[in-house]
PDB file of C-alpha atoms in Angstrom:
ATOM      1  CA  UNK N 471      57.623  12.553  10.761  1.00  0.00           C
ATOM      2  CA  UNK N 472      54.982   9.508  10.268  1.00  0.00           C
ATOM      3  CA  UNK N 473      56.428   8.752   6.425  1.00  0.00           C
ATOM      4  CA  UNK N 474      54.481   5.745   5.100  1.00  0.00           C
ATOM      5  CA  UNK N 475      54.917   2.416   2.274  1.00  0.00           C
ATOM      6  CA  UNK N 476      53.416   0.922  -0.484  1.00  0.00           C
ATOM      7  CA  UNK N 477      55.306  -1.642  -1.484  1.00  0.00           C
ATOM      8  CA  UNK N 478      54.134  -2.105  -5.224  1.00  0.00           C
ATOM      9  CA  UNK N 479      53.920  -6.395  -4.907  1.00  0.00           C
ATOM     10  CA  UNK N 480      53.207  -8.620  -8.112  1.00  0.00           C
ATOM     11  CA  UNK N 481      49.206  -8.437  -7.105  1.00  0.00           C
ATOM     12  CA  UNK N 482      50.169  -4.520  -6.862  1.00  0.00           C
ATOM     13  CA  UNK N 483      51.924  -4.098 -10.522  1.00  0.00           C
ATOM     14  CA  UNK N 484      48.492  -5.260 -12.565  1.00  0.00           C
ATOM     15  CA  UNK N 485      48.228  -1.709 -10.986  1.00  0.00           C
ATOM     16  CA  UNK N 486      51.471  -0.662 -11.717  1.00  0.00           C
ATOM     17  CA  UNK N 487      50.967  -2.051 -15.633  1.00  0.00           C
ATOM     18  CA  UNK N 488      47.370  -0.338 -15.938  1.00  0.00           C
ATOM     19  CA  UNK N 489      47.731   2.857 -14.549  1.00  0.00           C
ATOM     20  CA  UNK N 490      51.653   3.582 -14.451  1.00  0.00           C
ATOM     21  CA  UNK N 491      53.422   6.824 -13.810  1.00  0.00           C
ATOM     22  CA  UNK N 492      49.448   8.143 -13.007  1.00  0.00           C
ATOM     23  CA  UNK N 493      48.787   5.673 -10.114  1.00  0.00           C
ATOM     24  CA  UNK N 494      52.385   6.724  -8.372  1.00  0.00           C
ATOM     25  CA  UNK N 495      51.583   9.830  -8.993  1.00  0.00           C
ATOM     26  CA  UNK N 496      48.319   9.371  -7.117  1.00  0.00           C
ATOM     27  CA  UNK N 497      49.963   7.620  -4.669  1.00  0.00           C
ATOM     28  CA  UNK N 498      52.577  10.388  -3.828  1.00  0.00           C
ATOM     29  CA  UNK N 499      50.169  13.028  -3.324  1.00  0.00           C
ATOM     30  CA  UNK N 500      48.538  11.217  -0.367  1.00  0.00           C
ATOM     31  CA  UNK N 501      52.556  11.658   1.224  1.00  0.00           C
ATOM     32  CA  UNK N 502      53.061   7.461   0.201  1.00  0.00           C
ATOM     33  CA  UNK N 503      55.989   6.377  -1.064  1.00  0.00           C
ATOM     34  CA  UNK N 504      56.478   3.225  -3.797  1.00  0.00           C
ATOM     35  CA  UNK N 505      57.854  -0.263  -3.230  1.00  0.00           C
ATOM     36  CA  UNK N 506      58.488  -1.829  -6.920  1.00  0.00           C
ATOM     37  CA  UNK N 507      58.422  -5.147  -6.541  1.00  0.00           C
ATOM     38  CA  UNK N 508      61.157  -7.109  -7.538  1.00  0.00           C
ATOM     39  CA  UNK N 509      63.536  -6.283 -10.620  1.00  0.00           C
ATOM     40  CA  UNK N 510      66.199  -8.508 -11.488  1.00  0.00           C
ATOM     41  CA  UNK N 511      66.697  -7.864 -15.149  1.00  0.00           C
ATOM     42  CA  UNK N 512      66.867  -4.440 -16.201  1.00  0.00           C
ATOM     43  CA  UNK N 513      64.157  -4.509 -18.190  1.00  0.00           C
ATOM     44  CA  UNK N 514      61.875  -4.601 -14.930  1.00  0.00           C
ATOM     45  CA  UNK N 515      64.397  -2.574 -13.201  1.00  0.00           C
ATOM     46  CA  UNK N 516      64.198   0.705 -15.709  1.00  0.00           C
ATOM     47  CA  UNK N 517      59.832   0.109 -15.898  1.00  0.00           C
ATOM     48  CA  UNK N 518      59.941  -0.037 -12.395  1.00  0.00           C
ATOM     49  CA  UNK N 519      62.909   3.418 -12.711  1.00  0.00           C
ATOM     50  CA  UNK N 520      60.251   5.233 -15.973  1.00  0.00           C
ATOM     51  CA  UNK N 521      57.253   4.931 -13.236  1.00  0.00           C
ATOM     52  CA  UNK N 522      59.013   6.871 -10.473  1.00  0.00           C
ATOM     53  CA  UNK N 523      58.760   4.535  -7.868  1.00  0.00           C
ATOM     54  CA  UNK N 524      60.936   6.118  -4.849  1.00  0.00           C
ATOM     55  CA  UNK N 525      62.924   2.489  -4.392  1.00  0.00           C
ATOM     56  CA  UNK N 526      62.413  -0.719  -6.664  1.00  0.00           C
ATOM     57  CA  UNK N 527      63.322  -3.752  -4.655  1.00  0.00           C
ATOM     58  CA  UNK N 528      66.714  -6.345  -5.778  1.00  0.00           C
ATOM     59  CA  UNK N 529      67.951 -10.208  -5.697  1.00  0.00           C
ATOM     60  CA  UNK N 530      70.482  -9.143  -7.692  1.00  0.00           C
ATOM     61  CA  UNK N 531      72.321  -6.658  -5.736  1.00  0.00           C
ATOM     62  CA  UNK N 532      75.891  -5.795  -7.510  1.00  0.00           C
ATOM     63  CA  UNK N 533      72.919  -4.580 -10.309  1.00  0.00           C
ATOM     64  CA  UNK N 534      70.760  -2.642  -7.598  1.00  0.00           C
ATOM     65  CA  UNK N 535      73.780  -0.703  -6.075  1.00  0.00           C
ATOM     66  CA  UNK N 536      75.226  -0.162  -9.908  1.00  0.00           C
ATOM     67  CA  UNK N 537      71.817   1.078 -11.382  1.00  0.00           C
ATOM     68  CA  UNK N 538      70.461   2.698  -7.625  1.00  0.00           C
ATOM     69  CA  UNK N 539      69.438   6.549  -8.125  1.00  0.00           C
ATOM     70  CA  UNK N 540      71.067   8.444  -5.658  1.00  0.00           C
ATOM     71  CA  UNK N 541      70.497   9.067  -1.963  1.00  0.00           C
ATOM     72  CA  UNK N 542      68.144  12.586  -1.321  1.00  0.00           C
TER      73      UNK N 542
END
């Protein structure tokens, strides 16, 4: 199973901000995983989470562990 990942890094956040969840859905439609980069506070974390990304990078490990979704 060769899964691909798309990193939503700072330049791509412009695309996420303007296209939002439909952009994430489009990437999912191509079988891609979308990772949000880098949430260092609750507002950034919950914004990326609301878009439906598959994972979120953070520098605040305790916060990330506390707020991560269950692994499926």
